[in-house]
Amino acid sequence: MAAFNVSDPRVLRRFPPGFRDEVLERRYRLFHSTASITRQRVALTLAIGMYLGFSLLDRFLEEPDVNVFLAIRFAFAVVLAIGLFLTFRDAWRRVGQFVIGFCGVAGSAGIASMIVLATHDTTKTTFFAGSILIVMFAGGFGLIRTLVCLVASSLSGLVTIAALVLVNTDAGVILSDTAFICSAVLIATVSSYLLDISEREAWQRQQTIGTQVEIIAAERARADDLLVNVLPETVAERLKNGENPIADSFEEVTVLFADVENFTPLADRIGPASLVNLLDELFSTFDLLAQKFGVEKVKTIGDAYMAVCGAPLRSDDHAERIVRFALAILHVAREVGHRHGHRIEIRIGINTGPAVAGVIGKHRIIYDLWGDTVNVASRLEGLAEAGSIVMAGRTHDLIQNF
């Protein structure tokens, strides 16, 4: 069977009410069988009370033996009580619709037997009114689906009509009472149909909203992931919470710049795809090492890589972390170059000092750092030889025990 979007109005068949997609129909029936249990219990309890309650009125009937009517009512009350008991069993979700329908037919059969046993026309008329009430009961409460209601109410009506034929010889009376019964069946079925369609449409809207919420949540999670990839996690959270502008001053951080030696001649020798693959593997490896050592990547500029420690999360050992990171990327740069068949050496500049950090931009936002500490680190990188690290005196002082 073709799959349907739950929000597609074509998925709901108007008559008989049902979803064209088998999976949706099973899901709805499971939902309906669970959601309607309380309503069915209330209806069955009310039916038991009403059925037994009318037995009090039977005392006022001009019948020679009302005890037989009491016995019939009690027998039917037992059937209803068994149905009520079954609502607390797991099997009810599978058979509840049919049990409700059977109770309706059984109730009509009880009323029909009372009509046959009654000796006075007024008593028969009273019981006939009760049969109409039973026929309409299930449909009015929306206890069962449309087709089940149609079958159950029709059988109930036929049982009552059969009893009327047995006790009446007046064709006009039989025809009139049959019209009343048919009207009751029609009202019960139409009521059940309208409630069935209404509940299905409500469930369909609920499922559509739920699907849209899931899509929005997934899109938000994807956007959050993208934001965390662009910004440090703590900064991303502040931005999502509406903080603007985001700007922080740090008394001391350690900044690193790393640059690929002789990159321009290398770029001229290899094709664009090979160049991008090389840089992607190189900088992706740097990113993993940055996470390992607790260093924050700031950005890449061409073949240059900038990182910081001590911002946005303050750290007492920022200089040591950056130096460990620097030694690690010196080593992996050679390994990545060897895998690609090239000699890759990087030069690194490191400086420690105060800096200002914040988020700038509207469409392509970036977390960046500014200040003399950053400028000096960049210049030190330019002074470094291939495969070496040049660091400022302050950084050197902080790693004396390294």
Short mmCIF file of C-alpha atoms in Angstrom, two decimals:
data_model
loop_
_atom_site.label_atom_id
_atom_site.label_comp_id
_atom_site.label_asym_id
_atom_site.label_seq_id
_atom_site.Cartn_x
_atom_site.Cartn_y
_atom_site.Cartn_z
CA MET A 1 0.00 0.00 0.00
CA ALA A 2 1.26 3.50 -0.81
CA ALA A 3 2.53 5.57 2.08
CA PHE A 4 0.61 8.74 2.91
CA ASN A 5 1.64 11.89 4.69
CA VAL A 6 -0.47 12.04 7.84
CA SER A 7 -1.25 15.71 7.15
CA ASP A 8 -2.62 14.90 3.67
CA PRO A 9 -6.44 15.23 3.80
CA ARG A 10 -6.71 12.41 1.25
CA VAL A 11 -5.41 9.96 3.82
CA LEU A 12 -8.80 9.95 5.61
CA ARG A 13 -11.55 8.01 3.86
CA ARG A 14 -14.96 9.56 4.55
CA PHE A 15 -17.08 6.41 4.31
CA PRO A 16 -16.69 4.07 5.83
CA PRO A 17 -14.50 6.18 8.11
CA GLY A 18 -10.93 4.97 8.04
CA PHE A 19 -7.39 5.82 7.03
CA ARG A 20 -6.32 4.56 3.64
CA ASP A 21 -2.86 3.80 4.97
CA GLU A 22 -2.93 0.54 6.93
CA VAL A 23 -0.21 1.65 9.34
CA LEU A 24 -2.09 4.85 10.20
CA GLU A 25 -5.33 2.90 10.66
CA ARG A 26 -3.67 0.49 13.10
CA ARG A 27 -2.13 3.38 14.99
CA TYR A 28 -5.48 5.16 15.22
CA ARG A 29 -7.35 2.05 16.38
CA LEU A 30 -4.76 1.48 19.08
CA PHE A 31 -5.14 5.12 20.15
CA HIS A 32 -8.95 4.99 20.05
CA SER A 33 -9.17 1.72 21.97
CA THR A 34 -7.02 3.23 24.71
CA ALA A 35 -8.56 6.71 24.75
CA SER A 36 -12.19 5.48 24.80
CA ILE A 37 -11.82 2.98 27.67
CA THR A 38 -12.86 5.48 30.35
CA ARG A 39 -15.86 6.57 28.31
CA GLN A 40 -16.87 2.97 27.73
CA ARG A 41 -16.60 2.16 31.43
CA VAL A 42 -18.79 5.14 32.31
CA ALA A 43 -21.34 4.14 29.67
CA LEU A 44 -21.47 0.51 30.81
CA THR A 45 -21.82 1.56 34.45
CA LEU A 46 -24.59 3.98 33.51
CA ALA A 47 -26.32 1.26 31.45
CA ILE A 48 -26.23 -1.16 34.40
CA GLY A 49 -27.68 1.49 36.69
CA MET A 50 -30.41 2.47 34.26
CA TYR A 51 -31.34 -1.13 33.43
CA LEU A 52 -31.68 -2.03 37.09
CA GLY A 53 -33.26 1.32 37.92
CA PHE A 54 -36.10 0.71 35.51
CA SER A 55 -36.85 -2.49 37.38
CA LEU A 56 -38.22 -0.26 40.18
CA LEU A 57 -40.70 1.20 37.72
CA ASP A 58 -41.74 -2.30 36.66
CA ARG A 59 -43.43 -2.61 40.06
CA PHE A 60 -46.01 -0.11 38.90
CA LEU A 61 -46.89 -2.00 35.73
CA GLU A 62 -50.26 -3.70 35.51
CA GLU A 63 -48.74 -7.11 34.99
CA PRO A 64 -49.55 -10.32 36.87
CA ASP A 65 -45.90 -11.26 37.42
CA VAL A 66 -43.28 -8.51 37.28
CA ASN A 67 -40.60 -10.80 38.75
CA VAL A 68 -39.98 -12.29 35.33
CA PHE A 69 -39.09 -8.85 34.07
CA LEU A 70 -36.80 -8.35 37.03
CA ALA A 71 -35.04 -11.64 36.20
CA ILE A 72 -34.52 -10.57 32.59
CA ARG A 73 -33.15 -7.18 33.65
CA PHE A 74 -30.84 -8.83 36.17
CA ALA A 75 -29.55 -11.28 33.55
CA PHE A 76 -28.74 -8.43 31.19
CA ALA A 77 -27.14 -6.46 34.02
CA VAL A 78 -24.83 -9.45 34.55
CA VAL A 79 -23.88 -9.34 30.85
CA LEU A 80 -23.09 -5.64 31.16
CA ALA A 81 -21.11 -6.26 34.35
CA ILE A 82 -19.02 -8.88 32.54
CA GLY A 83 -18.39 -6.32 29.80
CA LEU A 84 -17.38 -3.76 32.41
CA PHE A 85 -14.98 -6.27 33.96
CA LEU A 86 -13.41 -6.96 30.58
CA THR A 87 -12.53 -3.27 30.17
CA PHE A 88 -9.84 -3.84 32.79
CA ARG A 89 -8.25 -6.66 30.78
CA ASP A 90 -5.59 -6.22 28.10
CA ALA A 91 -7.74 -8.08 25.59
CA TRP A 92 -10.32 -5.27 25.72
CA ARG A 93 -8.31 -3.17 23.25
CA ARG A 94 -8.84 -5.90 20.66
CA VAL A 95 -12.40 -7.00 21.39
CA GLY A 96 -13.96 -4.01 23.18
CA GLN A 97 -15.79 -2.73 20.08
CA PHE A 98 -17.48 -6.07 19.53
CA VAL A 99 -18.31 -6.59 23.22
CA ILE A 100 -20.06 -3.21 23.32
CA GLY A 101 -21.98 -4.13 20.16
CA PHE A 102 -22.91 -7.53 21.62
CA CYS A 103 -24.14 -5.89 24.85
CA GLY A 104 -26.40 -3.65 22.79
CA VAL A 105 -27.87 -6.58 20.89
CA ALA A 106 -28.24 -8.60 24.11
CA GLY A 107 -30.02 -5.67 25.75
CA SER A 108 -32.42 -5.39 22.85
CA ALA A 109 -33.04 -9.13 23.02
CA GLY A 110 -33.90 -8.75 26.71
CA ILE A 111 -36.33 -5.92 25.98
CA ALA A 112 -37.82 -7.89 23.07
CA SER A 113 -38.46 -10.89 25.35
CA MET A 114 -40.15 -8.56 27.85
CA ILE A 115 -42.36 -7.17 25.05
CA VAL A 116 -43.40 -10.70 24.11
CA LEU A 117 -44.08 -11.65 27.75
CA ALA A 118 -46.04 -8.48 28.56
CA THR A 119 -49.82 -8.89 28.70
CA HIS A 120 -50.92 -5.25 28.48
CA ASP A 121 -50.45 -2.92 25.52
CA THR A 122 -49.27 -0.07 27.77
CA THR A 123 -46.51 -2.31 29.11
CA LYS A 124 -45.48 -3.26 25.60
CA THR A 125 -45.33 0.43 24.65
CA THR A 126 -43.20 1.18 27.71
CA PHE A 127 -40.75 -1.58 26.86
CA PHE A 128 -40.71 -0.48 23.21
CA ALA A 129 -39.50 2.96 24.31
CA GLY A 130 -36.70 1.22 26.20
CA SER A 131 -35.67 -0.68 23.08
CA ILE A 132 -35.30 2.60 21.17
CA LEU A 133 -33.11 3.91 23.99
CA ILE A 134 -30.83 0.87 23.73
CA VAL A 135 -30.57 1.15 19.94
CA MET A 136 -29.44 4.77 20.22
CA PHE A 137 -27.22 4.27 23.28
CA ALA A 138 -23.96 3.14 21.69
CA GLY A 139 -24.11 5.61 18.81
CA GLY A 140 -24.91 8.52 21.07
CA PHE A 141 -21.87 7.90 23.26
CA GLY A 142 -19.57 7.22 20.33
CA LEU A 143 -18.48 4.01 22.01
CA ILE A 144 -17.95 2.03 18.83
CA ARG A 145 -16.89 2.71 15.27
CA THR A 146 -19.42 3.43 12.57
CA LEU A 147 -19.62 0.01 10.90
CA VAL A 148 -19.79 -1.82 14.24
CA CYS A 149 -22.51 0.58 15.38
CA LEU A 150 -24.46 0.09 12.14
CA VAL A 151 -24.37 -3.70 12.48
CA ALA A 152 -25.13 -3.74 16.22
CA SER A 153 -27.98 -1.20 16.05
CA SER A 154 -29.48 -2.93 12.98
CA LEU A 155 -29.45 -6.30 14.74
CA SER A 156 -30.96 -4.69 17.83
CA GLY A 157 -33.65 -3.11 15.68
CA LEU A 158 -34.42 -6.39 13.91
CA VAL A 159 -34.78 -8.20 17.24
CA THR A 160 -37.23 -5.57 18.45
CA ILE A 161 -39.19 -5.59 15.18
CA ALA A 162 -39.43 -9.38 15.38
CA ALA A 163 -40.93 -9.09 18.87
CA LEU A 164 -43.41 -6.48 17.66
CA VAL A 165 -44.51 -8.75 14.82
CA LEU A 166 -45.10 -11.57 17.29
CA VAL A 167 -47.37 -9.55 19.57
CA ASN A 168 -49.18 -7.29 17.09
CA THR A 169 -51.61 -8.09 14.36
CA ASP A 170 -52.22 -4.48 13.40
CA ALA A 171 -50.11 -3.78 10.33
CA GLY A 172 -50.32 -0.03 10.91
CA VAL A 173 -48.86 -0.34 14.41
CA ILE A 174 -46.10 -2.64 13.18
CA LEU A 175 -45.26 -0.25 10.34
CA SER A 176 -45.23 2.77 12.65
CA ASP A 177 -43.06 1.05 15.27
CA THR A 178 -40.72 -0.20 12.55
CA ALA A 179 -40.33 3.39 11.33
CA PHE A 180 -39.41 4.46 14.87
CA ILE A 181 -36.84 1.66 15.13
CA CYS A 182 -35.33 2.48 11.73
CA SER A 183 -35.10 6.14 12.73
CA ALA A 184 -33.31 5.14 15.94
CA VAL A 185 -30.87 2.99 13.94
CA LEU A 186 -30.26 5.90 11.56
CA ILE A 187 -29.72 8.39 14.40
CA ALA A 188 -27.33 6.00 16.18
CA THR A 189 -25.35 5.33 12.99
CA VAL A 190 -25.16 8.98 11.93
CA SER A 191 -24.13 10.02 15.46
CA SER A 192 -21.47 7.33 15.53
CA TYR A 193 -20.31 8.35 12.04
CA LEU A 194 -20.00 12.04 12.94
CA LEU A 195 -18.16 11.25 16.17
CA ASP A 196 -15.93 8.75 14.36
CA ILE A 197 -14.99 11.26 11.66
CA SER A 198 -14.51 14.04 14.23
CA GLU A 199 -12.21 11.92 16.39
CA ARG A 200 -10.22 10.75 13.39
CA GLU A 201 -9.77 14.32 12.15
CA ALA A 202 -8.72 15.45 15.66
CA TRP A 203 -6.22 12.58 15.86
CA GLN A 204 -4.95 13.40 12.39
CA ARG A 205 -4.42 17.04 13.38
CA GLN A 206 -2.67 15.93 16.55
CA GLN A 207 -0.38 13.64 14.55
CA THR A 208 0.32 16.42 12.06
CA ILE A 209 1.20 18.84 14.85
CA GLY A 210 3.34 16.17 16.49
CA THR A 211 5.16 15.55 13.21
CA GLN A 212 5.70 19.27 12.69
CA VAL A 213 7.02 19.63 16.25
CA GLU A 214 9.43 16.77 15.61
CA ILE A 215 10.58 18.40 12.37
CA ILE A 216 11.05 21.74 14.11
CA ALA A 217 12.93 20.06 16.96
CA ALA A 218 15.16 18.23 14.47
CA GLU A 219 15.81 21.46 12.56
CA ARG A 220 16.57 23.28 15.80
CA ALA A 221 18.95 20.52 16.87
CA ARG A 222 20.64 20.70 13.46
CA ALA A 223 20.91 24.48 13.76
CA ASP A 224 22.31 24.12 17.28
CA ASP A 225 24.88 21.63 16.02
CA LEU A 226 25.89 24.01 13.26
CA LEU A 227 26.13 26.86 15.74
CA VAL A 228 28.35 24.81 18.05
CA ASN A 229 30.56 23.97 15.05
CA VAL A 230 30.96 27.68 14.35
CA LEU A 231 31.18 28.97 17.92
CA PRO A 232 32.49 27.64 21.22
CA GLU A 233 29.72 25.75 23.02
CA THR A 234 29.47 28.18 25.93
CA VAL A 235 29.31 31.14 23.56
CA ALA A 236 26.69 29.40 21.43
CA GLU A 237 24.51 28.88 24.53
CA ARG A 238 24.79 32.55 25.44
CA LEU A 239 23.83 33.53 21.91
CA LYS A 240 20.79 31.19 21.94
CA ASN A 241 19.72 32.71 25.25
CA GLY A 242 19.52 36.10 23.57
CA GLU A 243 22.70 37.70 24.90
CA ASN A 244 23.88 40.40 22.50
CA PRO A 245 26.50 41.66 22.08
CA ILE A 246 28.83 38.95 23.36
CA ALA A 247 32.12 40.54 24.37
CA ASP A 248 34.56 39.47 27.09
CA SER A 249 37.84 40.75 28.39
CA PHE A 250 40.48 38.26 29.56
CA GLU A 251 43.44 39.21 31.70
CA GLU A 252 45.57 36.44 30.28
CA VAL A 253 45.18 33.91 27.49
CA THR A 254 47.62 32.04 25.30
CA VAL A 255 47.24 32.41 21.54
CA LEU A 256 48.71 30.15 18.84
CA PHE A 257 49.17 30.69 15.14
CA ALA A 258 50.29 27.80 12.92
CA ASP A 259 51.14 28.13 9.24
CA VAL A 260 52.13 25.60 6.56
CA GLU A 261 55.66 26.30 5.31
CA ASN A 262 55.97 26.85 1.54
CA PHE A 263 52.26 26.40 1.05
CA THR A 264 51.99 28.51 -2.11
CA PRO A 265 54.46 26.40 -4.15
CA LEU A 266 52.69 23.26 -2.87
CA ALA A 267 49.31 24.63 -3.99
CA ASP A 268 50.75 25.32 -7.45
CA ARG A 269 52.01 21.75 -7.80
CA ILE A 270 48.87 19.80 -6.83
CA GLY A 271 45.30 20.03 -8.09
CA PRO A 272 42.47 21.80 -6.26
CA ALA A 273 40.83 18.60 -5.04
CA SER A 274 44.11 17.22 -3.67
CA LEU A 275 44.85 20.55 -1.99
CA VAL A 276 41.44 20.71 -0.31
CA ASN A 277 41.68 17.08 0.83
CA LEU A 278 45.11 17.74 2.31
CA LEU A 279 44.03 20.84 4.22
CA ASP A 280 40.81 19.17 5.33
CA GLU A 281 42.64 16.20 6.85
CA LEU A 282 45.32 18.43 8.36
CA PHE A 283 42.99 20.90 10.04
CA SER A 284 40.46 18.21 11.03
CA THR A 285 43.29 16.45 12.85
CA PHE A 286 44.22 19.75 14.51
CA ASP A 287 40.57 20.11 15.63
CA LEU A 288 40.63 16.68 17.29
CA LEU A 289 43.87 17.50 19.08
CA ALA A 290 42.42 20.85 20.19
CA GLN A 291 39.56 18.99 21.88
CA LYS A 292 42.00 16.57 23.46
CA PHE A 293 44.14 19.31 25.03
CA GLY A 294 41.29 21.67 25.93
CA VAL A 295 42.22 24.26 23.34
CA GLU A 296 39.65 26.36 21.47
CA LYS A 297 39.99 26.66 17.72
CA VAL A 298 39.29 30.24 16.66
CA LYS A 299 39.51 30.11 12.86
CA THR A 300 41.51 29.18 9.81
CA ILE A 301 42.79 31.76 7.36
CA GLY A 302 44.01 30.11 4.19
CA ASP A 303 46.70 27.70 5.35
CA ALA A 304 46.94 29.32 8.80
CA TYR A 305 45.34 27.91 11.94
CA MET A 306 44.53 30.07 14.99
CA ALA A 307 43.74 28.69 18.44
CA VAL A 308 43.50 29.99 21.99
CA CYS A 309 43.43 28.62 25.52
CA GLY A 310 41.99 30.54 28.46
CA ALA A 311 39.06 31.86 26.42
CA PRO A 312 36.13 31.59 26.42
CA LEU A 313 36.68 29.17 29.32
CA ARG A 314 39.26 30.53 31.73
CA SER A 315 42.11 28.19 32.57
CA ASP A 316 45.11 28.43 34.89
CA ASP A 317 47.28 26.16 32.72
CA HIS A 318 46.44 27.77 29.37
CA ALA A 319 50.08 28.18 28.34
CA GLU A 320 50.95 24.56 29.08
CA ARG A 321 47.92 23.31 27.15
CA ILE A 322 48.77 25.38 24.10
CA VAL A 323 52.40 24.20 24.10
CA ARG A 324 51.35 20.56 24.35
CA PHE A 325 48.95 21.18 21.50
CA ALA A 326 51.69 22.85 19.44
CA LEU A 327 54.06 19.91 19.86
CA ALA A 328 51.30 17.50 18.85
CA ILE A 329 50.37 19.34 15.64
CA LEU A 330 54.03 19.59 14.63
CA HIS A 331 54.17 15.80 14.70
CA VAL A 332 50.82 15.06 12.99
CA ALA A 333 51.50 17.60 10.22
CA ARG A 334 54.46 15.48 9.10
CA GLU A 335 52.30 12.32 9.27
CA VAL A 336 49.49 13.85 7.19
CA GLY A 337 51.98 15.12 4.62
CA HIS A 338 53.59 11.69 4.38
CA ARG A 339 50.21 10.04 3.73
CA HIS A 340 49.59 12.48 0.88
CA GLY A 341 53.08 12.11 -0.55
CA HIS A 342 54.26 15.61 0.40
CA ARG A 343 56.67 17.06 2.92
CA ILE A 344 54.57 19.16 5.28
CA GLU A 345 56.23 21.32 7.91
CA ILE A 346 54.47 23.96 9.97
CA ARG A 347 55.78 26.91 11.89
CA ILE A 348 54.13 28.08 15.09
CA GLY A 349 54.03 31.32 17.03
CA ILE A 350 52.71 31.51 20.62
CA ASN A 351 52.10 34.51 22.86
CA THR A 352 50.46 35.01 26.25
CA GLY A 353 48.73 38.11 27.51
CA PRO A 354 45.42 40.00 27.76
CA ALA A 355 42.86 39.88 24.97
CA VAL A 356 39.32 40.83 24.09
CA ALA A 357 37.02 38.16 22.61
CA GLY A 358 33.54 38.31 21.20
CA VAL A 359 31.08 37.40 18.45
CA ILE A 360 30.85 39.53 15.33
CA GLY A 361 28.83 39.32 12.15
CA LYS A 362 25.18 38.78 11.28
CA HIS A 363 25.07 36.23 8.49
CA ARG A 364 28.41 34.47 8.95
CA ILE A 365 29.11 34.97 12.60
CA ILE A 366 32.51 34.26 14.08
CA TYR A 367 34.09 34.14 17.52
CA ASP A 368 37.34 36.13 17.35
CA LEU A 369 40.06 37.62 19.54
CA TRP A 370 41.73 41.04 19.38
CA GLY A 371 44.63 42.80 21.05
CA ASP A 372 48.42 43.02 21.04
CA THR A 373 48.65 39.46 22.33
CA VAL A 374 47.04 38.22 19.11
CA ASN A 375 49.14 40.49 16.87
CA VAL A 376 52.40 39.44 18.51
CA ALA A 377 51.54 35.74 18.25
CA SER A 378 50.94 36.20 14.52
CA ARG A 379 54.27 37.97 14.09
CA LEU A 380 56.10 35.28 16.06
CA GLU A 381 54.67 32.66 13.73
CA GLY A 382 56.18 34.60 10.81
CA LEU A 383 59.60 34.51 12.51
CA ALA A 384 59.53 30.77 13.16
CA GLU A 385 61.43 28.35 10.98
CA ALA A 386 59.79 25.29 9.42
CA GLY A 387 59.05 22.65 12.03
CA SER A 388 59.73 24.97 14.98
CA ILE A 389 57.92 26.97 17.65
CA VAL A 390 58.64 30.56 18.63
CA MET A 391 57.06 31.72 21.86
CA ALA A 392 57.01 34.97 23.80
CA GLY A 393 58.84 35.39 27.08
CA ARG A 394 55.65 35.39 29.15
CA THR A 395 54.63 32.04 27.69
CA HIS A 396 58.11 30.66 28.38
CA ASP A 397 57.92 31.80 31.99
CA LEU A 398 54.58 30.04 32.51
CA ILE A 399 55.88 26.67 31.31
CA GLN A 400 59.10 26.55 33.33
CA ASN A 401 57.86 23.44 35.10
CA PHE A 402 56.56 21.87 31.88
#
